[in-house]
Every structure is written in structure tokens, then in C-alpha cells.
Amino acid sequence: MMRGIWTRETVALMLVAAAVPVAAAWIWEEGVTSLTRLLLTALIGGFWQAIFTIGRAQPPSVTGGISALAIAMLAPEAGPYQFALGVSFGFIFGELVYGGWGRSVLNPALVAIMFIAFSFPTAAWPQVPVQVGWAVVPAALLLLGLGIIQWRVMLGAVGVLIFLGGFGLDLLTSATVFVLIFLVCDPATSASTRWSRWAYGLLFGALVGLFASLWDASSVQIAISAALLAMLTAPLLDELSIALWRVTVRYRHG
Amino acid sequence: MPEIVITAEAGIVLEPEMKFRADAIVTVGDKVAQGQPILRDRRRPECVVTAPMTGHIAELEIGPGRRLTNLILYREDREDRHTYEVEASRKAVSDGSDSSSPRHLLQEAGLWMRLRARPFGSVPHPDSRPAALFIMAVDTQPLAPDPRGPLVGEMQEWFKLGLDALALIGSPHIYMCQDRGSDIIADERVKTIKIANLHPMGLAGFQIRHHFPARLDRQVWDVSLEDVCAIGYLLTTGHLPATRLISVADPGMRKTRLVCCQPGADLREISQAYMAPGQHSILSGSVLDGRDSRWLGYRHRQASVIKRPQRTRHVHWLEAALKRASRPMPVIATAALEHALGGMFGGMALLRALSVGDDEEAIKLDALSLLEEDLALADYVTDAEPRFATQLRTALNRIEVNT
């Protein structure tokens, strides 16, 4: 018998490969402090992955690198201990206790960032340079072409964002597109049926539009909050779409 | 026309899923005629296995639980074919009156075992009628022969007769799954479904799930075009067909070979002269879900010759620790997996339900219409461990026991 290649780690490596130019653009813009921040985050994440590998024989995943990049780039600027605490919480309770990437319901980066933001509300949200937004575009095309991110989610979200932005690109900030491609479209935690993927993308776009019209907040905070709420809703959307599909099957086949 | 090869030896392999409890009708050394019954199921007398060729029984072993472990026949060059009494059945089919005599004929001649009932994929009960019958005239498995190829001349007559018999025995709903070419049959009883030549769309499971899902209280049967022709041939001549069309395919072959051979043919003999140099193993079935076997499997229409896996290299303990985890790696929903599931709605949810053993959810997602072969491509694409095909079989067995 022959064996194919689309294992979990193949997908993870492709995601990481797509994220490399984004990371490079960000480090180029922000300088050496951002690099140390990224390395520190990756070190903490890697440490917890190693602990879980040794303790529970749970295979580590290279997507930890993407989570580290997202946390380093988007987390509020709290002190180093607070930051380390947030990253640890995100990796452990966002992903590792569920069994690692592919079994968790939330993205660890989202959990870590929201943990820091809720615990230390005075910490300032960072700015995401516009070059990062542009670097996301080729990554998105690559991932779409490889079929790793779901075009329905992406199209739904981008469509709503353009519509709510008055047919302009105002809502498609660098932070929003980065969060959309690397966190919301994460194939392990996004919605899993045809209909629920549309709904999931639309929901993310609509929440970003809603928050942008209500709050006077940083675009990072808006994107992260919308992504967390949408991701929490994804299993419900799956359930609803399957229930709806069953109604149509009953109607067609009795 | 493909070459006709009757190999010198033939072996009968019955997959464990068929749950065949063998009672031997013949003993070692007996001379048998082609088509003569040689095995009968102990609990289901409608399940009969017939001799694939004229010859004698060389080896016959029945293991624990009356499972067939070894049955090998040697060919003898004499003209001797077992003749069934078909007059009454042929008359019944042409009148369209009485379905019991063709039913008995099929059960007696072992063609009943070629029918497959879903849910659970077993041989149908001798008196049952399906809610729908699917005739599969496509085979999209990689390098499988085109079942439509031999459907010329007399075969068309036999096909029509076989279809009449099945319509009489079977169901008001008959679906004909065929390629995008011209209609194989124009008949008001038959609904034609045209399928793109793209695996896995040619598997019966996907068509049944889409057009007429099987339920616990609603059986759906499927049968291949070749077996419908075999029924017609039996009704016309009183004999069972001597050969089946199979392909013996890449990558270990110098070229793909299309041959007509007896059921249970010796694949080693067929492929040996055409193999590429090197060590190979022969699988009965496709590269996706075939199993190592010298003999052609009961339902298989192809054999695959693949490179024998190299001796496992030494793995460093750290690498082994990282890879050989206590729990297997999850699969990720990518477009590749979605294609492997034929764009099935809720396919990912079904895989999740299977891997956590949630039978209720699996039933809701129409897992009852599927069998192992339907998930073989998903297993191949994702290299899943444990295989989803195995998990589906476990779930089906559990559902069958609990209902």
C-alpha cells in the first residue's frame, strides 16, 4: 500500500513557510527588539511543547512558530514577566492540554494575546507596520493555491470587510489581514463544512466592522477580539450547518 | 480484446469482512467442474462459492471458527463445465411473474454473493428486497479497467437479461452509474447517473450517499456491471462465466496488462513475465486499499505491483520519541482531504465522529451508506493512523450489534 503526504506536519511546514516573509518584513521594519521578542516567545512556546512531549508523549508541531510570531507581533506591550505568563497560558490552555495543534478549539496566539489584554488593560496595543500587510498577500495566495486555507472563509471575510468599509480598503488593515490569514483561517480551528465556512468568514468580517464602528480602539484589538469571538462560534456554526443539511436530506430522501 | 489467461493454479480468498463460515462440499483430490459449488456458508445457505475453473482441489483447510484459511485448485485440461437448470428462471424473468425461481438460481450458483447490501456491506438476506439498487458501470480506482469496455455484442444481451432478473428480484429504484459517454441503457425503470472519471466519485458509497442514502431500515444494494452480465450469461447458457476482466498495473510493471482471467487467479503467474527488475510485492486490489495476496480477491478487479518497502532504517531514539506518540496525529482539513472525500458534506465532521467513536453522530452524517473502500483515498492522502477505513468498520460493527 502507498502513503500520501498530507499529514499534519506537512500542512504545518507549509504554513510556516508562508509565514517566513511576513516575519522578515516585520523584523525589517521594527528592528532588533522585535527579533528578541520573537525569539523569547518561541523559546517559551518551545519549552512548553517540549514539556508536553516528554510528559505526555504528545508530538510537537512547528505551527508553534506561527503562534509565537503572532503573539510577538500583536500582544499588548506588558512587562517581561507578564508577557511570559501570558505566552505560557496561551500555549498550555489554548492548545497543549487539548492534545496539540489539530485537536484544540482555539488558536494559542489568540488566547495568549487576550489573556495579556484582559489581565493588564493598561498595556498599550502595538502598531502593525503596513509592510506586514503587503507581505501577507503572497502568503495568502500561496496557502490558497495549496488548499490549506479555505477560500470560502477568506472570500466571505474580505467581501464583508470591503462592503462594510464602503467599498474601500479602510477595514483591511495590516493587523486584520494578518489575523485573518494566519489565525482565523487556521485549518485546524476554523469551521469545517461548506456552509459554516461562509458563515464563519462573514461573521469575522461583520464583527470587525461592528467593533470598528463602535470603539475607538487600535485595529489590532479589534481584529483579535473579532477573531476570538468568531473562533469560539465555529463549532456552533458547524453544528447548525449540519442540522440544516440534515433537514434538506430528509426533505429530499424522506 | 484483452488476452484470456487461465492460470495453472487458483486460490479462493474470502475477506474476513465477509464473515464466511465455510462448510466444504468437496474434499481434497476431488475433481471439480468450472462453476460447480465447492463451499457453502454454514449459517447462510444462500452464500455459495463455486469452482473458478475445471480442475481438482489441491489444498483445502478450514481454520478456527470455520474460516477458510486455504483453498487452492489445480487446473486440468478437460472440457467440463457445471450446468445449472435455468429454464424455469428464464421463463419467470421473461414473463416478469415469479421472482422466487431466479432468486434461488442466483443463490444456488453463488452469484447472490456478488450483491452487496448497505448498511454494513454484507451479502443480502435471501428473502430481502432493497429500497434501491445501484449498478456500478464505472471504476475510478487508479489504473482500474473500464468496466464498460467489454460491453459489446452478446454482452449487451446478457446485460439486459441480467437487469431484468435484478429488477424482478430487486427494487423499484434502479440507478445506473456510468461515465459521461452515451447512455448504456435507455429504460424507464433505470435512472442513469453520469459520473466524472475522478476517484472517489466512482465508488458506490458516494453515489448512494448522495442519491439514495442507506438507513438502518432501508437497504441499498450495489452490484457491478460485470456481475449483472454474469447473471444474464447464467440465465442464457446455464454456465457461470469463466473469466473476469482485470488489470495488472504499475508501478512495478513494465506496462499495464489487461487480462481476462478466472476468479481467484494466480496473480504471480499473470504478472511475472512483465515485471520491472527489482523486488516487488503483488497486491490484490488498488494501491490505495489492496492487500498482499498471491490470489485475486473475491471482489477485486485489479492487481497492483508495487516496490517492496525497503528494510526499515535505523531510527534515532529522539526522532522515534517525537514521531511515535502515545496518541496519533490528527488530520487537518485541507483541500486535498476534501477532494479525497469527494466533496462530501460534513466529511471532516464524519472523520472526527469516527475517530472519537461517536456512532450517533456518524449515523447522522450518513456513515451507513459508506464502506471501508470509500475512505481508502482519505487514508492514503492523509497517511492517517489508525486508518479511517478501519475505524469506519469498527463503528459499523458496533452499530450492527447494538441495533
XYZ file of C-alpha atoms in Angstrom:
657
model
C 0.000 0.000 0.000
C 1.202 3.517 -0.700
C 1.071 6.533 1.556
C 0.307 10.183 0.782
C 1.920 13.337 2.071
C -0.831 15.456 3.611
C -0.016 14.698 7.203
C -0.373 17.254 9.952
C 3.276 18.259 9.827
C 3.270 18.749 6.038
C 0.471 21.270 6.440
C 2.267 22.878 9.382
C 5.520 23.243 7.432
C 3.708 24.892 4.528
C 2.038 27.342 6.898
C 5.400 28.191 8.450
C 6.990 28.617 5.027
C 4.253 31.080 4.088
C 4.798 32.998 7.324
C 8.551 33.484 6.819
C 8.292 36.548 4.504
C 5.781 38.130 6.884
C 8.156 37.670 9.797
C 11.026 39.040 7.738
C 9.039 42.153 6.785
C 8.073 42.749 10.398
C 11.627 42.362 11.745
C 12.986 44.580 8.964
C 10.591 47.347 9.995
C 10.716 47.061 13.762
C 14.392 46.344 14.237
C 16.283 44.125 16.622
C 13.921 44.437 19.615
C 11.210 42.668 17.647
C 13.617 39.856 16.890
C 14.418 39.333 20.573
C 10.702 39.437 21.367
C 10.043 36.763 18.727
C 12.873 34.583 19.981
C 11.714 34.922 23.581
C 8.153 33.929 22.624
C 9.347 30.998 20.546
C 11.573 29.878 23.399
C 8.713 29.883 25.911
C 6.392 28.123 23.443
C 9.052 25.580 22.569
C 9.743 24.936 26.237
C 6.091 24.059 26.921
C 5.876 21.920 23.797
C 8.951 20.021 24.970
C 7.426 19.543 28.434
C 4.273 18.089 26.880
C 6.307 15.896 24.524
C 8.255 14.446 27.435
C 5.361 14.284 29.871
C 2.526 13.136 27.638
C 4.343 11.801 24.530
C 2.450 14.369 22.516
C 4.214 15.182 19.249
C 5.229 18.863 18.924
C 4.216 20.913 15.920
C 6.115 23.580 14.023
C 2.995 25.752 13.952
C 4.181 26.896 17.367
C 6.403 29.208 15.316
C 3.393 30.924 13.768
C 1.763 31.317 17.162
C 4.996 32.809 18.505
C 5.142 35.263 15.596
C 1.525 36.311 16.105
C 1.991 36.810 19.842
C 5.242 38.734 19.441
C 3.687 40.959 16.806
C 0.234 41.573 18.252
C 0.349 41.191 22.043
C -0.010 44.348 24.153
C 3.289 45.674 25.445
C 3.240 44.434 29.033
C 6.322 43.813 31.181
C 8.526 40.766 30.518
C 7.145 38.619 33.378
C 3.569 39.414 32.492
C 4.365 38.664 28.872
C 5.974 35.309 29.722
C 2.978 34.407 31.873
C 0.568 35.258 29.055
C 2.521 33.266 26.477
C 2.688 30.242 28.774
C -1.052 30.439 29.460
C -1.811 30.719 25.750
C 0.294 27.744 24.727
C -0.805 25.470 27.565
C -4.505 26.234 27.830
C -5.058 27.310 24.241
C -3.546 24.234 22.645
C -1.374 21.761 24.514
C -3.876 20.479 27.078
C -6.248 19.570 24.233
C -3.603 17.410 22.557
C -1.703 19.857 20.385
C -2.352 21.513 17.072
C -5.216 19.872 15.215
C -7.162 18.920 18.329
C -7.567 22.294 20.006
C -10.598 24.534 19.555
C -8.791 27.867 19.833
C -5.594 29.281 18.475
C -2.957 29.623 21.253
C -1.885 33.026 19.964
C -5.410 34.396 20.371
C -5.670 33.002 23.889
C -2.292 34.431 24.884
C -2.997 37.878 23.466
C -6.463 38.103 25.021
C -5.053 36.873 28.354
C -2.470 39.667 28.388
C -5.005 42.222 27.217
C -7.597 41.362 29.874
C -5.094 40.960 32.708
C -3.095 44.094 32.032
C -5.532 46.542 30.458
C -3.150 49.478 30.708
C -0.630 47.841 28.381
C -0.595 49.611 25.032
C -1.581 47.754 21.846
C 1.189 47.679 19.266
C 1.060 49.082 15.751
C 1.476 46.718 12.826
C 3.559 48.216 10.002
C 1.874 48.373 6.624
C 4.639 46.281 5.029
C 3.409 43.291 7.030
C 0.000 43.671 5.387
C 1.588 43.542 1.962
C 3.745 40.553 2.891
C 0.588 38.684 3.862
C -0.778 38.904 0.310
C 1.674 36.442 -1.342
C 1.420 34.174 1.706
C -2.362 34.120 1.323
C -2.123 33.329 -2.384
C 0.338 30.518 -1.694
C -1.830 28.993 1.014
C -4.950 29.326 -1.125
C -3.200 27.652 -4.042
C -2.078 24.768 -1.848
C -5.601 24.443 -0.481
C -4.517 24.902 3.112
C -6.672 27.894 3.952
C -10.312 27.802 2.990
C -11.236 30.135 0.186
C -14.822 30.349 1.450
C -13.704 31.768 4.796
C -11.338 34.218 3.165
C -13.720 35.365 0.484
C -16.562 35.745 2.986
C -14.471 37.829 5.364
C -12.798 40.001 2.724
C -16.138 40.559 0.977
C -17.840 41.760 4.138
C -14.876 43.927 5.127
C -14.859 45.652 1.751
C -18.639 46.066 1.848
C -18.703 47.488 5.388
C -15.762 49.730 4.597
C -17.906 51.461 1.998
C -16.293 49.560 -0.872
C -12.887 50.775 0.188
C -9.961 49.075 1.857
C -10.243 51.033 5.141
C -11.126 47.999 7.249
C -8.473 45.780 5.642
C -5.664 46.989 7.868
C -2.368 45.094 8.181
C -3.437 43.702 11.540
C -6.781 42.498 10.165
C -5.342 40.716 7.142
C -2.614 39.070 9.216
C -5.156 37.876 11.791
C -7.498 36.713 9.046
C -4.949 34.625 7.141
C -2.880 33.159 9.961
C -5.313 32.920 12.857
C -8.891 32.904 11.566
C -8.155 30.724 8.522
C -6.043 28.284 10.564
C -7.305 24.992 9.035
C -7.282 23.174 12.376
C -9.641 25.511 14.202
C -11.782 27.098 11.505
C -15.243 25.859 10.561
C -15.380 22.582 8.645
C -18.390 22.405 6.333
C -19.087 24.370 3.174
C -21.893 26.466 4.634
C -20.358 27.042 8.020
C -17.155 28.266 6.375
C -19.059 31.011 4.608
C -20.840 31.895 7.840
C -17.579 31.891 9.780
C -15.838 34.241 7.347
C -18.852 36.535 7.199
C -19.079 36.588 10.994
C -15.436 37.606 11.386
C -15.806 40.400 8.827
C -19.051 41.611 10.373
C -17.577 41.663 13.891
C -14.568 43.671 12.710
C -16.929 46.134 11.028
C -19.123 46.332 14.132
C -16.243 46.907 16.551
C -14.631 49.472 14.268
C -17.856 51.468 14.196
C -18.437 51.251 17.978
C -14.991 51.509 19.511
C -12.243 53.994 19.217
C -9.592 51.298 19.578
C -6.475 50.040 17.881
C -7.006 47.910 14.785
C -5.079 45.068 16.455
C -7.507 44.962 19.367
C -10.487 44.983 17.021
C -9.114 42.186 14.843
C -8.087 39.998 17.784
C -11.440 40.399 19.585
C -13.378 39.620 16.421
C -11.188 36.577 15.701
C -11.630 35.189 19.217
C -15.423 35.528 19.104
C -15.642 34.046 15.603
C -13.418 31.111 16.554
C -15.498 30.386 19.649
C -18.566 30.289 17.396
C -17.061 27.960 14.769
C -18.203 24.642 16.363
C -21.710 26.066 16.746
C -21.740 27.088 13.088
C -20.653 23.558 12.150
C -23.472 22.061 14.216
C -26.029 24.430 12.721
C -24.933 23.772 9.155
C -25.070 20.007 9.679
C -28.543 20.283 11.215
C -29.654 22.364 8.240
C -28.119 19.877 5.807
C -29.963 17.046 7.546
C -33.225 18.883 7.070
C -32.562 19.148 3.332
C -31.596 15.454 3.151
C -34.794 14.481 4.986
C -36.756 16.612 2.563
C -35.098 15.036 -0.497
C -34.898 11.394 0.558
C -37.541 11.004 3.252
C -9.803 -7.658 -26.879
C -7.861 -8.434 -23.723
C -5.899 -11.642 -23.601
C -7.548 -14.641 -21.930
C -5.348 -16.257 -19.299
C -6.415 -19.238 -17.236
C -3.657 -19.733 -14.711
C -2.479 -23.201 -13.716
C -3.411 -22.632 -10.080
C -6.165 -20.630 -8.478
C -6.885 -19.803 -4.852
C -10.034 -18.611 -3.171
C -9.533 -15.762 -0.710
C -12.560 -14.585 1.244
C -12.026 -11.335 3.124
C -12.684 -11.546 6.871
C -15.383 -8.866 6.491
C -17.468 -11.350 4.516
C -17.797 -13.445 7.705
C -17.993 -16.621 5.658
C -18.289 -19.744 7.847
C -17.213 -22.396 5.391
C -18.724 -25.840 5.024
C -16.828 -27.779 2.367
C -18.964 -29.547 -0.230
C -15.885 -31.162 -1.798
C -12.727 -32.685 -0.330
C -9.065 -32.602 -1.310
C -8.397 -34.500 -4.528
C -11.963 -34.188 -5.838
C -12.323 -33.338 -9.497
C -14.484 -30.262 -9.970
C -16.149 -28.718 -12.983
C -15.992 -24.988 -13.657
C -18.862 -23.287 -11.841
C -19.616 -26.179 -9.520
C -20.388 -25.226 -5.881
C -17.470 -26.085 -3.598
C -18.153 -24.162 -0.390
C -21.326 -23.196 1.383
C -21.814 -20.897 4.343
C -22.870 -22.805 7.431
C -25.464 -20.308 8.637
C -26.473 -18.674 5.359
C -27.113 -21.353 2.753
C -27.600 -18.648 0.125
C -23.847 -17.962 0.212
C -22.057 -20.348 -2.113
C -18.566 -20.285 -3.591
C -18.086 -22.016 -6.928
C -15.059 -23.542 -8.605
C -13.264 -20.934 -10.719
C -12.062 -23.456 -13.301
C -12.100 -27.117 -14.248
C -9.553 -28.987 -12.166
C -9.089 -30.640 -8.835
C -8.870 -29.438 -5.262
C -5.222 -29.350 -4.224
C -5.433 -27.855 -0.766
C -8.372 -27.166 1.494
C -8.041 -26.004 5.068
C -10.741 -24.604 7.280
C -9.440 -22.872 10.366
C -10.924 -21.949 13.734
C -14.428 -20.504 13.576
C -14.864 -22.343 10.281
C -12.978 -19.611 8.469
C -11.472 -20.570 5.167
C -7.707 -20.410 5.540
C -6.514 -22.084 2.381
C -8.220 -23.306 -0.760
C -6.144 -23.964 -3.865
C -7.184 -25.640 -7.099
C -5.024 -27.033 -9.901
C -6.214 -26.682 -13.465
C -6.971 -29.734 -15.597
C -7.308 -29.505 -19.326
C -10.638 -31.161 -19.914
C -13.888 -29.651 -21.099
C -16.177 -29.819 -18.094
C -18.491 -27.034 -17.063
C -21.173 -27.334 -14.451
C -24.617 -26.698 -15.941
C -27.406 -25.160 -13.884
C -31.066 -25.713 -14.580
C -32.181 -22.291 -15.833
C -35.316 -22.924 -17.925
C -37.822 -22.043 -15.213
C -35.926 -18.938 -14.163
C -35.509 -17.689 -17.700
C -39.229 -18.105 -18.243
C -40.016 -16.323 -14.981
C -37.770 -13.415 -15.964
C -39.281 -13.055 -19.415
C -42.832 -13.232 -18.001
C -41.916 -10.967 -15.138
C -44.123 -13.153 -12.976
C -42.393 -15.020 -10.210
C -39.238 -13.781 -8.550
C -38.547 -16.823 -6.401
C -37.014 -19.085 -9.041
C -34.393 -16.591 -10.347
C -33.654 -15.744 -6.738
C -32.991 -19.407 -5.964
C -30.903 -19.778 -9.082
C -28.619 -16.881 -8.105
C -28.260 -18.242 -4.586
C -27.505 -21.726 -5.834
C -24.944 -20.539 -8.381
C -23.099 -18.251 -5.973
C -23.973 -15.045 -7.803
C -26.043 -13.874 -4.830
C -22.753 -13.295 -3.016
C -21.799 -10.726 -5.637
C -24.560 -8.454 -4.358
C -23.625 -6.166 -1.529
C -26.110 -4.611 0.852
C -25.597 -1.362 2.718
C -25.626 -0.549 5.594
C -22.792 -2.845 6.788
C -21.752 -4.240 3.387
C -22.887 -7.812 3.906
C -24.463 -10.261 1.478
C -28.220 -9.542 1.423
C -30.670 -11.775 3.243
C -32.094 -14.425 0.867
C -35.673 -13.125 1.003
C -34.985 -9.399 1.288
C -35.700 -6.692 -1.226
C -33.664 -3.483 -1.384
C -35.105 0.021 -1.377
C -32.775 0.838 -4.258
C -30.249 -0.943 -6.420
C -27.118 0.711 -7.790
C -25.392 -0.810 -10.809
C -21.821 0.413 -10.999
C -20.587 0.691 -14.572
C -17.627 2.855 -13.584
C -14.484 2.083 -11.694
C -12.415 5.153 -10.928
C -9.794 3.451 -8.792
C -6.312 4.213 -10.072
C -5.462 2.080 -13.127
C -8.633 0.015 -12.860
C -10.038 -1.442 -16.098
C -13.004 0.316 -17.680
C -15.977 -1.937 -16.873
C -17.727 -0.620 -19.946
C -15.018 -1.841 -22.298
C -16.238 -5.426 -22.763
C -19.899 -4.410 -23.059
C -20.233 -5.195 -26.752
C -22.069 -7.790 -28.840
C -23.595 -10.618 -26.852
C -22.609 -8.972 -23.573
C -25.302 -6.344 -24.132
C -27.952 -9.026 -24.434
C -26.704 -10.667 -21.262
C -26.655 -7.317 -19.512
C -30.308 -6.664 -20.421
C -31.328 -10.110 -19.253
C -29.386 -9.687 -16.001
C -31.001 -6.313 -15.461
C -34.463 -7.840 -15.985
C -33.686 -10.514 -13.422
C -32.435 -7.976 -10.885
C -35.416 -5.719 -11.494
C -37.711 -8.684 -10.856
C -35.872 -9.714 -7.686
C -34.923 -6.287 -6.525
C -36.269 -2.893 -6.310
C -38.436 -0.227 -7.901
C -35.496 2.188 -7.897
C -32.576 1.146 -10.093
C -29.714 3.566 -10.562
C -27.139 3.078 -13.273
C -23.847 4.831 -12.502
C -21.869 5.278 -15.697
C -19.293 7.533 -17.323
C -20.062 10.713 -19.265
C -20.372 8.831 -22.580
C -23.589 7.660 -24.242
C -26.259 6.018 -22.101
C -25.641 2.320 -21.568
C -29.315 1.603 -21.341
C -32.470 3.537 -22.086
C -35.164 2.068 -19.902
C -37.886 3.709 -17.862
C -37.060 1.524 -14.840
C -33.478 2.738 -14.733
C -32.245 6.165 -13.708
C -28.861 6.986 -15.217
C -26.288 8.886 -13.183
C -23.314 10.222 -15.101
C -20.091 10.481 -13.177
C -16.856 12.277 -13.946
C -13.925 9.920 -14.199
C -12.411 11.128 -10.968
C -11.722 8.999 -7.946
C -13.521 8.647 -5.499
C -16.720 9.594 -7.357
C -16.940 6.157 -8.996
C -17.271 4.346 -5.685
C -20.774 3.132 -4.946
C -20.714 4.654 -1.454
C -20.505 8.235 -2.648
C -23.287 7.796 -5.188
C -25.526 6.031 -2.678
C -24.896 8.662 -0.036
C -25.759 11.387 -2.491
C -28.719 9.886 -4.347
C -30.340 7.384 -2.019
C -28.725 7.168 1.430
C -28.973 3.795 3.159
C -30.597 3.748 6.589
C -30.969 1.128 9.252
C -34.466 0.350 7.966
C -33.666 0.866 4.306
C -31.201 -1.362 2.480
C -29.457 -0.282 -0.673
C -27.692 -2.866 -2.798
C -24.886 -2.353 -5.228
C -23.600 -4.661 -7.908
C -21.035 -4.216 -10.638
C -21.844 -4.179 -14.333
C -19.775 -7.310 -14.875
C -21.823 -9.240 -12.336
C -25.091 -8.143 -13.950
C -23.726 -9.529 -17.221
C -22.776 -12.730 -15.390
C -26.394 -13.143 -14.266
C -27.562 -12.724 -17.844
C -24.947 -15.192 -19.062
C -26.067 -17.738 -16.492
C -29.700 -17.330 -17.498
C -28.834 -17.725 -21.182
C -26.339 -20.584 -21.130
C -26.703 -22.268 -17.751
C -22.984 -21.798 -17.101
C -21.100 -19.337 -14.955
C -18.702 -17.016 -16.809
C -15.214 -18.489 -16.894
C -13.309 -15.205 -16.663
C -13.297 -11.723 -15.177
C -11.637 -8.668 -16.681
C -8.776 -7.396 -14.533
C -5.885 -5.016 -14.919
C -2.451 -5.677 -13.512
C -0.907 -2.289 -13.125
C 2.013 -0.060 -12.279
C 4.378 0.956 -10.840
C 6.276 -2.323 -10.671
C 5.147 -3.454 -14.132
C 6.785 -2.573 -17.400
C 3.327 -1.938 -18.785
C -0.206 -2.196 -17.538
C -1.719 -5.523 -18.505
C -5.386 -6.086 -19.172
C -6.358 -9.739 -18.998
C -9.433 -11.893 -18.657
C -8.664 -14.483 -16.017
C -10.635 -16.823 -13.806
C -11.818 -15.621 -10.357
C -9.079 -16.246 -7.814
C -6.402 -16.353 -10.499
C -2.716 -16.674 -9.681
C -1.500 -13.067 -9.896
C 2.120 -14.124 -9.721
C 1.782 -16.130 -12.897
C -0.015 -13.298 -14.683
C 2.433 -10.570 -13.738
C 5.775 -12.319 -13.502
C 6.914 -12.033 -17.107
C 6.017 -8.346 -17.220
C 7.566 -7.051 -14.024
C 10.276 -4.437 -13.904
C 13.544 -5.607 -12.356
C 13.773 -5.493 -8.578
C 11.826 -6.722 -5.607
C 8.093 -6.269 -5.755
C 5.034 -7.253 -3.874
C 1.730 -8.009 -5.526
C -1.429 -6.506 -4.121
C -4.854 -7.748 -4.994
C -6.870 -4.531 -5.387
C -5.719 -0.980 -5.988
C -2.649 0.653 -4.468
C -4.989 2.529 -2.121
C -6.561 -0.401 -0.327
C -5.195 -3.582 -1.872
C -3.849 -6.383 0.252
C -0.809 -8.564 -0.226
C -2.023 -11.710 -1.905
C -0.987 -14.215 -4.489
C -4.622 -14.816 -5.470
C -7.132 -12.398 -6.920
C -9.545 -11.308 -4.167
C -13.228 -12.105 -4.344
C -14.412 -8.604 -5.273
C -11.252 -7.229 -6.835
C -10.975 -6.186 -10.450
C -7.349 -5.194 -10.434
C -3.975 -6.107 -9.062
C -1.131 -3.701 -8.328
C 2.537 -4.460 -8.349
C 4.495 -2.131 -6.086
C 8.074 -1.909 -4.928
C 8.594 -3.907 -1.783
C 9.266 -1.484 1.073
C 12.950 -1.272 1.937
C 14.147 -2.665 5.211
C 13.342 -0.074 7.864
C 16.327 2.151 8.500
C 17.646 2.734 11.980
C 15.657 5.472 13.736
C 17.288 7.666 16.339
C 15.596 7.424 19.739
C 14.780 11.135 19.828
C 13.170 11.045 16.391
C 11.236 7.952 17.416
C 10.095 9.693 20.597
C 8.860 12.655 18.579
C 7.087 10.561 15.962
C 5.811 7.554 17.854
C 3.459 9.424 20.103
C 1.026 7.994 22.598
C -1.766 9.401 20.513
C -1.772 9.514 16.723
C -1.525 12.823 14.934
C -4.814 14.458 13.979
C -5.633 15.145 10.344
C -6.028 18.704 9.132
C -8.893 19.783 6.862
C -7.207 20.799 3.626
C -8.483 20.963 0.076
C -6.613 17.700 -0.599
C -8.633 15.901 2.061
C -11.840 17.481 0.822
C -11.212 16.142 -2.691
C -10.377 12.739 -1.239
C -13.801 12.763 0.416
C -15.426 13.635 -2.897
C -16.652 17.000 -1.602
C -18.906 15.139 0.821
C -20.899 17.479 3.054
C -19.683 17.239 6.629
C -16.822 14.955 5.641
C -14.483 16.387 8.254
C -17.186 16.111 10.907
C -17.663 12.469 9.916
C -13.939 11.750 10.257
C -13.966 13.377 13.685
C -17.008 11.379 14.744
C -15.294 8.170 13.623
C -12.051 8.925 15.400
C -13.783 9.608 18.714
C -16.160 6.657 18.276
C -19.346 8.766 18.211
C -21.676 6.364 16.396
C -24.814 8.505 16.690
C -23.115 11.428 15.017
C -21.687 9.103 12.351
C -25.193 7.794 11.573
C -26.451 11.372 11.344
C -23.718 12.094 8.800
C -24.816 9.094 6.698
C -21.897 6.837 7.501
C -24.294 3.937 6.953
C -24.032 4.450 3.199
C -20.258 4.061 3.283
C -17.880 1.125 3.488
C -14.149 0.791 4.001
C -13.274 1.288 0.345
C -14.901 4.733 0.382
C -12.457 6.100 2.928
C -9.369 4.457 1.422
C -8.441 7.558 -0.543
C -8.698 9.791 2.526
C -6.436 7.347 4.348
C -3.962 7.451 1.507
C -3.922 11.247 1.247
C -3.535 11.966 4.944
C -1.495 8.895 5.876
C -3.859 8.614 8.834
C -3.040 6.302 11.700
C -5.207 4.436 12.682
C -6.850 4.220 9.287
C -10.291 5.764 8.907
C -11.384 2.704 6.934
C -10.708 0.542 9.984
C -12.453 2.999 12.266
C -15.484 3.031 9.990
C -15.634 -0.772 10.038
C -15.389 -0.765 13.839
C -18.208 1.773 14.059
C -20.371 -0.206 11.614
C -19.805 -3.422 13.542
C -20.749 -1.687 16.781
C -23.893 -0.218 15.225
C -24.844 -3.583 13.767
C -24.500 -5.318 17.128
C -26.381 -2.633 19.032
C -29.423 -2.463 16.789
